[in-house]
Short mmCIF file of C-alpha atoms (C1' of nucleotides) in Angstrom, two decimals:
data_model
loop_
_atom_site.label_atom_id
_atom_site.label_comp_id
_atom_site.label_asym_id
_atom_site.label_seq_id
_atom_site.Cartn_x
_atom_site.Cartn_y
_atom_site.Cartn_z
CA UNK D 1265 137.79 71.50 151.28
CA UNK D 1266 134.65 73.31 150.86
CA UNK D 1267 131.69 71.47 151.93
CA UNK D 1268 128.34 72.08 150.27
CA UNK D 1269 125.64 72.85 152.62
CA UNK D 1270 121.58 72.91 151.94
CA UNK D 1271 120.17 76.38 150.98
CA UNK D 1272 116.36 76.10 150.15
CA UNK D 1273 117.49 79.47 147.83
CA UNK D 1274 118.94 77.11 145.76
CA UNK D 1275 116.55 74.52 146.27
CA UNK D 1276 114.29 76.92 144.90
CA UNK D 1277 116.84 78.44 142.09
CA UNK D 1278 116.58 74.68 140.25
CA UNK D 1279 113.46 73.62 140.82
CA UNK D 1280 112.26 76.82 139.11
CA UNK D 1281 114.64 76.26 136.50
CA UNK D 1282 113.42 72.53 136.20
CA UNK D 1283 110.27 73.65 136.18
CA UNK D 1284 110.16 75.70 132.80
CA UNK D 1285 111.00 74.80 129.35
CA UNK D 1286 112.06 77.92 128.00
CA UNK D 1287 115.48 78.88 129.01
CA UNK D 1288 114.96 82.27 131.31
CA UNK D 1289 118.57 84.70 131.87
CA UNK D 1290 119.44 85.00 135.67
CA UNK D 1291 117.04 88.18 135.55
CA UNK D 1292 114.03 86.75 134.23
CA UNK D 1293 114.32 83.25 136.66
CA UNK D 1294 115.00 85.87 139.62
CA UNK D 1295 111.58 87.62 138.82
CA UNK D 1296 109.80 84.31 139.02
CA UNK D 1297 111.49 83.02 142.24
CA UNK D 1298 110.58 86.48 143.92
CA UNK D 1299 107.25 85.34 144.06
CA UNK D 1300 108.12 82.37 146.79
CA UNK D 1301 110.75 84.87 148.55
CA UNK D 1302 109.87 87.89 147.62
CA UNK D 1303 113.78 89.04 149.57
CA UNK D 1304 115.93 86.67 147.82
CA UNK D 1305 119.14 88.77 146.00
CA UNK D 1306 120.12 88.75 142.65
CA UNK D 1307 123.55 88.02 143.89
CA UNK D 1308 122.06 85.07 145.45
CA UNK D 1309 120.64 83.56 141.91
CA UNK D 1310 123.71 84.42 139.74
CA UNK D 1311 125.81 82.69 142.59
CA UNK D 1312 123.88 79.36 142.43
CA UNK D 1313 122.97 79.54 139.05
CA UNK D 1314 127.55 79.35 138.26
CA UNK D 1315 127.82 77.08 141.05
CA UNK D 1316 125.23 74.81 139.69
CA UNK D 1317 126.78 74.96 136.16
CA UNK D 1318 130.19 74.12 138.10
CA UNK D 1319 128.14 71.23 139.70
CA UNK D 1320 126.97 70.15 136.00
CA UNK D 1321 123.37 70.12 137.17
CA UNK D 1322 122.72 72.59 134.56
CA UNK D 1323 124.11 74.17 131.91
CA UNK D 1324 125.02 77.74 130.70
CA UNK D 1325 123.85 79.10 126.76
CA UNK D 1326 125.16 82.41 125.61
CA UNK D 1327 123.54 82.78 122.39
CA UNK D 1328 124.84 85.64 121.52
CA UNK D 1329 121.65 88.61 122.98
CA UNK D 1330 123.55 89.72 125.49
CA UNK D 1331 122.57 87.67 128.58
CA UNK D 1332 123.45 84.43 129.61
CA UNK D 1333 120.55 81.57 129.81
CA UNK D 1334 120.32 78.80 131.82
CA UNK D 1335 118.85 75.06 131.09
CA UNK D 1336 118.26 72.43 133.36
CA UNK D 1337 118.52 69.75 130.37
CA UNK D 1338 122.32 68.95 130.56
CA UNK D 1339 121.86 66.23 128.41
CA UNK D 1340 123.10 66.75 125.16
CA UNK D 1341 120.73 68.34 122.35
CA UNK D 1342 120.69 71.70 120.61
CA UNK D 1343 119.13 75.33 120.61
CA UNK D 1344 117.01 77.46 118.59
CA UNK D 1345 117.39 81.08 118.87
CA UNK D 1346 114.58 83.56 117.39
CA UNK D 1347 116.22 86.53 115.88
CA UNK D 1348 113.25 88.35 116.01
CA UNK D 1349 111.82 88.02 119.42
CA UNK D 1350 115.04 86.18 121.13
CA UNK D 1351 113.03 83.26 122.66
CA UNK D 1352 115.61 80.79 123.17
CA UNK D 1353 114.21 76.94 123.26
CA UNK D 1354 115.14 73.03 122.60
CA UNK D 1355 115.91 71.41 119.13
CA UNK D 1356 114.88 68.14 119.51
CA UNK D 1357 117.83 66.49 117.30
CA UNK D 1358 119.88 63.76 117.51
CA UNK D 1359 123.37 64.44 119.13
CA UNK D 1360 125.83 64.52 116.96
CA UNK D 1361 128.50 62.76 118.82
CA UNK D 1362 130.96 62.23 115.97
CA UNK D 1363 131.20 65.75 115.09
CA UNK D 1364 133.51 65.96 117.76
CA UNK D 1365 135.71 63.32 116.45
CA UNK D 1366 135.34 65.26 112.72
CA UNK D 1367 136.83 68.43 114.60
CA UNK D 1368 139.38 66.90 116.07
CA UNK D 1369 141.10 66.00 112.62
CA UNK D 1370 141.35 69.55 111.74
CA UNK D 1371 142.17 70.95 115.09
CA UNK D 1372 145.65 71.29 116.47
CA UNK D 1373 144.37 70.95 120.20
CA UNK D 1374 142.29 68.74 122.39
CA UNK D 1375 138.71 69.02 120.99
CA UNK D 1376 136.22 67.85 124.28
CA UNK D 1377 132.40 69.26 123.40
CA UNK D 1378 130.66 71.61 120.93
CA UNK D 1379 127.53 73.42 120.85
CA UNK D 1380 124.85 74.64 118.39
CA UNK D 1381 122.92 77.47 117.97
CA UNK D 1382 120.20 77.08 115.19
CA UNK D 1383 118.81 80.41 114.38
CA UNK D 1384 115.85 81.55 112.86
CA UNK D 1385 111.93 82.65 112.91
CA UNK D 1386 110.16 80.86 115.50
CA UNK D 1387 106.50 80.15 114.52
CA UNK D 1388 105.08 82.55 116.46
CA UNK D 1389 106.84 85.57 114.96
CA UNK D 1390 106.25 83.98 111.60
CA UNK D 1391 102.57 84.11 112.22
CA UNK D 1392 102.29 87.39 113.56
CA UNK D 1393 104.47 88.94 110.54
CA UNK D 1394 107.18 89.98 114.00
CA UNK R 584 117.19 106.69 103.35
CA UNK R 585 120.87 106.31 105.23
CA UNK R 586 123.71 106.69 102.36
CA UNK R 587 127.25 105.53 103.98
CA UNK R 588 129.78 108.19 104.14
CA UNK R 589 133.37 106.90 103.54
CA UNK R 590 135.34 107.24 106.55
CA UNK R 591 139.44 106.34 107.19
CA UNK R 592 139.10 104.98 110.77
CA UNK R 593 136.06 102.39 109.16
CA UNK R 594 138.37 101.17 106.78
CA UNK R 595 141.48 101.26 109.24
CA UNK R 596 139.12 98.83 111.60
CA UNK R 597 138.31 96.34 108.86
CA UNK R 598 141.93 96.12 107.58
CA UNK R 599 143.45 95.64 110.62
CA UNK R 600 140.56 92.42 111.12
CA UNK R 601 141.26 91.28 108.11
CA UNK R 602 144.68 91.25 108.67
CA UNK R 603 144.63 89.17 111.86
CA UNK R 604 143.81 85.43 112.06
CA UNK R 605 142.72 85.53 115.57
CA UNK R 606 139.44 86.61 116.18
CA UNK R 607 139.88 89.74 118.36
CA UNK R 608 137.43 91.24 120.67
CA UNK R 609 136.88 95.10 120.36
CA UNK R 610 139.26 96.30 122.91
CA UNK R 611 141.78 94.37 121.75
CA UNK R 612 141.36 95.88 118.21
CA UNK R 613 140.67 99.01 119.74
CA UNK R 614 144.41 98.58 120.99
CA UNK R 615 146.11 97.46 117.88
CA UNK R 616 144.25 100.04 115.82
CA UNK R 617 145.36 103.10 118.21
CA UNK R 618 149.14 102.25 116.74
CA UNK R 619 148.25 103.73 113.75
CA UNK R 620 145.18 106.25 114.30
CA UNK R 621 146.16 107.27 118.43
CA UNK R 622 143.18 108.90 119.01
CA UNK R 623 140.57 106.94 117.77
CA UNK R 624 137.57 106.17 120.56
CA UNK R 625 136.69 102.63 121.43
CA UNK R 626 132.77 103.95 120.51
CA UNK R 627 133.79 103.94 116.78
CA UNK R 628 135.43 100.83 116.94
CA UNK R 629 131.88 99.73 118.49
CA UNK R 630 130.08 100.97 116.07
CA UNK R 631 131.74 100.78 113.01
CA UNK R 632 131.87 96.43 114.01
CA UNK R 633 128.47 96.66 114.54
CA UNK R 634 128.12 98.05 111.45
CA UNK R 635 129.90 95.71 109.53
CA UNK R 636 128.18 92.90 110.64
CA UNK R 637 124.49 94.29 109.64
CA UNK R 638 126.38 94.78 106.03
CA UNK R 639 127.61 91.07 106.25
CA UNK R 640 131.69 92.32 105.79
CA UNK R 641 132.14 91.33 109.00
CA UNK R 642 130.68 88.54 111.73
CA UNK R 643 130.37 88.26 115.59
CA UNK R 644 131.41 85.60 117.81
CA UNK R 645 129.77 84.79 121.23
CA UNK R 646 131.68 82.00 122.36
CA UNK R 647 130.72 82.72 126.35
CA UNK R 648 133.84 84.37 127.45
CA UNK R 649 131.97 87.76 128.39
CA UNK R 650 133.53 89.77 125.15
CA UNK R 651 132.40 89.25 121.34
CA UNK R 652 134.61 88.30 118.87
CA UNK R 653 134.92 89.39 115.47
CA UNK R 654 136.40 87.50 112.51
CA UNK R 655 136.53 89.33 108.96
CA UNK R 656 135.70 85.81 107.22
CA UNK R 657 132.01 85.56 106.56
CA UNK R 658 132.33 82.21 104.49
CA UNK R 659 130.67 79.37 106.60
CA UNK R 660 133.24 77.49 109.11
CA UNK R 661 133.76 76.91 112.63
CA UNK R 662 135.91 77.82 115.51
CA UNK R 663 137.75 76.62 118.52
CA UNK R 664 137.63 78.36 121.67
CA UNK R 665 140.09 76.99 124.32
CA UNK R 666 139.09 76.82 127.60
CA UNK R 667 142.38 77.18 129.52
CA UNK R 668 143.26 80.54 127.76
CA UNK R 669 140.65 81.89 126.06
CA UNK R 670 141.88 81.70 122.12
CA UNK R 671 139.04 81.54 119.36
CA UNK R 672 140.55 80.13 116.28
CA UNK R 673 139.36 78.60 112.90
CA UNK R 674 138.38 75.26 112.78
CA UNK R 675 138.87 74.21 109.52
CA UNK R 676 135.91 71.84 109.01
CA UNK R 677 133.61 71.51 106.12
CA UNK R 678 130.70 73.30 106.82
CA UNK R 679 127.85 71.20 106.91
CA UNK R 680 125.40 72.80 104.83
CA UNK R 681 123.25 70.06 105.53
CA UNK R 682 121.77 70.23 109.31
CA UNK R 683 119.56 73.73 108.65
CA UNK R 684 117.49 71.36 107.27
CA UNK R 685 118.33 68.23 109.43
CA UNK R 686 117.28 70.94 112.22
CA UNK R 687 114.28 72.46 109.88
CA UNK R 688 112.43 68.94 110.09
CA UNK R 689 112.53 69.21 113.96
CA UNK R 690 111.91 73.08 114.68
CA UNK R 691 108.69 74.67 115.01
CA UNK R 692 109.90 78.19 113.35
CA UNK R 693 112.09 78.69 110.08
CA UNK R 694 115.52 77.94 110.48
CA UNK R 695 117.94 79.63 108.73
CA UNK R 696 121.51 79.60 110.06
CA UNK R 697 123.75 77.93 112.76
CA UNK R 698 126.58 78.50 114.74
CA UNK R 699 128.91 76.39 115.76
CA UNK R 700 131.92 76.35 118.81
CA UNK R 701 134.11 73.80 119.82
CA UNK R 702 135.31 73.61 122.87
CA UNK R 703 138.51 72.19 124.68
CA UNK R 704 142.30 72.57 125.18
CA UNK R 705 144.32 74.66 122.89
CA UNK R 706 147.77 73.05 121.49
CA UNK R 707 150.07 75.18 123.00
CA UNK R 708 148.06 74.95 126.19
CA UNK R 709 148.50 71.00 126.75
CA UNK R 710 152.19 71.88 125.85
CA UNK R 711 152.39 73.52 128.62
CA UNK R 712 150.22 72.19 131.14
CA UNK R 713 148.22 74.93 131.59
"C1'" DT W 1332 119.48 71.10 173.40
"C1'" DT W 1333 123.22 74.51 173.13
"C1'" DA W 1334 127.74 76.01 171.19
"C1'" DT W 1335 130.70 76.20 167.41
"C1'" DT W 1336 132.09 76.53 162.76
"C1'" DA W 1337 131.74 77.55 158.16
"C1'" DA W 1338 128.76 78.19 154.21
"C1'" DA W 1339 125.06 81.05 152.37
"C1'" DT W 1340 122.44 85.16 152.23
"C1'" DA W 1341 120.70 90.09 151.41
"C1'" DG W 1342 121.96 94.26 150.16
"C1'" DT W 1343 124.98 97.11 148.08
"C1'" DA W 1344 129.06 98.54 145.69
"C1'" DA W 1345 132.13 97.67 142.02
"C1'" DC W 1346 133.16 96.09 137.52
"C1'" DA W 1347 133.42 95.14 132.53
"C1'" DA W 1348 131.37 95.25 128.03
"C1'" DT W 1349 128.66 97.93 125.35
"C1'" DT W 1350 125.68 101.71 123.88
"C1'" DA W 1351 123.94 106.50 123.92
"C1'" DC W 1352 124.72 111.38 123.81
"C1'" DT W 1353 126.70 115.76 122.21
"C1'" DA W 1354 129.41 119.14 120.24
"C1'" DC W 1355 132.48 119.11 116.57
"C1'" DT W 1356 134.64 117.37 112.06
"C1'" DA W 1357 134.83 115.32 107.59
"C1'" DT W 1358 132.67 113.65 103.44
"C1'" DA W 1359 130.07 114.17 99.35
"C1'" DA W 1360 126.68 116.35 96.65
"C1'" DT W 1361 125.10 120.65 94.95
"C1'" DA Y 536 132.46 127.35 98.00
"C1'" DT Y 537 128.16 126.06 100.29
"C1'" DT Y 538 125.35 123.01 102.39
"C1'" DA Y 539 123.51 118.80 104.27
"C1'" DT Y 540 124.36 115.01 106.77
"C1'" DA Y 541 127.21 110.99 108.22
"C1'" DG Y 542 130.93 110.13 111.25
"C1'" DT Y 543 134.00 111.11 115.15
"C1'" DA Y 544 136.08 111.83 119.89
"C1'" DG Y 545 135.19 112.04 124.34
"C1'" DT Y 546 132.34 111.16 127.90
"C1'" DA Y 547 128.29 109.64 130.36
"C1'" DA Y 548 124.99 106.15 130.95
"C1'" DT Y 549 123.29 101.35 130.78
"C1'" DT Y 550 123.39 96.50 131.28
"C1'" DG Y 551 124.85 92.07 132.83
"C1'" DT Y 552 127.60 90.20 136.23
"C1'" DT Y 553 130.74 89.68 140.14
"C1'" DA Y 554 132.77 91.11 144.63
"C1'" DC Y 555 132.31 92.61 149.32
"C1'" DT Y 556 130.50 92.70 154.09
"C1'" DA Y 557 127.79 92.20 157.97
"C1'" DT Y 558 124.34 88.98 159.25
"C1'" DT Y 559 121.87 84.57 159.06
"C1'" DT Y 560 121.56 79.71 158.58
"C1'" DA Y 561 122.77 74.85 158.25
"C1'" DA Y 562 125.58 71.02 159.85
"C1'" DT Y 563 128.30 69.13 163.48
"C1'" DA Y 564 129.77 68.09 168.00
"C1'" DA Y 565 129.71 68.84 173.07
#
DNA sequence: TTATTAAATAGTAACAATTACTACTATAAT
DNA sequence: ATTATAGTAGTAATTGTTACTATTTAATAA
């Protein structure tokens, strides 16, 4: 089997990730990281960034802009999406672990997780008439 | 201002959505709708979906596979998406009209919509053990 | 330590989904 | 019919992402 050995890329790849609140695409947490190793690949980040997902150490959000972002919150809680200025951040609500449970009455499979996407105005855009 | 021109491969595209119950991507309308109109371009099928969905005939999917998906039902409800084989289907659950506002109380900006996506194992899937 | 093995990387090429461009065609209003 | 303009087909370009390859690096054992 294939044995998972210490890169301080990806060391770096999560921390970064860890480190911010939004929820950057590959490209955006690739610009940041350049600024420790200025030679690290894209390749590199989009390679750790699915392996981590495939880890569960993070988690993936396609809200629907075109590129994939990335949280390192895997615990479960929901999205806001601005569809004017596509900032992508946390909605601090409760879980809604039954909704599962509601979905599985009315599905004709196996029903195991669900996401949200709330979207919107965020308060900035509001204010500045975006 | 922009006046819409009638056109036979517009209405050909949102016929042939309408009469699926899947939730197709564009290539694979692209593909059904080349049975009856050969020579149509993917580009118009592109466009023409896009279009659709700023007039609110039509909506997008992005359930993370990579494609969208497009489903001719606008009314408020949810879908499946199985994560063996791909399928996006209706999941016939009462929309819950309810958490925009649940969500409002905890959201910095203006909320004003949601999506939702289910996610597991498809019936014919656990049939056979995919 | 050094040698060995396999995973990880940088850099680049390839790919898939989507959009943009352009010359031509079709619709609708005069 | 004429004219103005939206729409189309076909193709090129763009974007986000993955695959490939030669080289480097981390873990393990001699």
């Amino acid at each position: 089997m294939k044995t998972l050995k210490y890169s301080r890329q990806r060391e770096s790849i999560k921390a970064c990730l860890m480190a911010r609140n939004d929820h950057p695409t590959a490209d955006a947490l690739y610009t940041s990281i350049r600024e420790e190793y200025p030679n690290i690949s894209l390749g590199t980040v989009y390679r750790n960034l699915n392996l981590l997902v495939e880890l569960g150490e993070i988690q993936k959000l396609t809200c629907g802009d075109g590129a994939d972002h990335f949280d390192a919150d895997t615990s479960p809680h929901y999205h806001f999406v601005c569809k004017k200025c596509g900032q992508v951040c946390d909605l601090p609500l409760a879980p809604m672990d039954d909704i599962n449970h509601m979905a599985q009455k009315h599905a004709e499979g196996l029903v195991d997780s669900h996401k949200i996407y709330f979207y919107g105005t965020c308060k900035n855009c509001l204010e500045n008439n975006c």
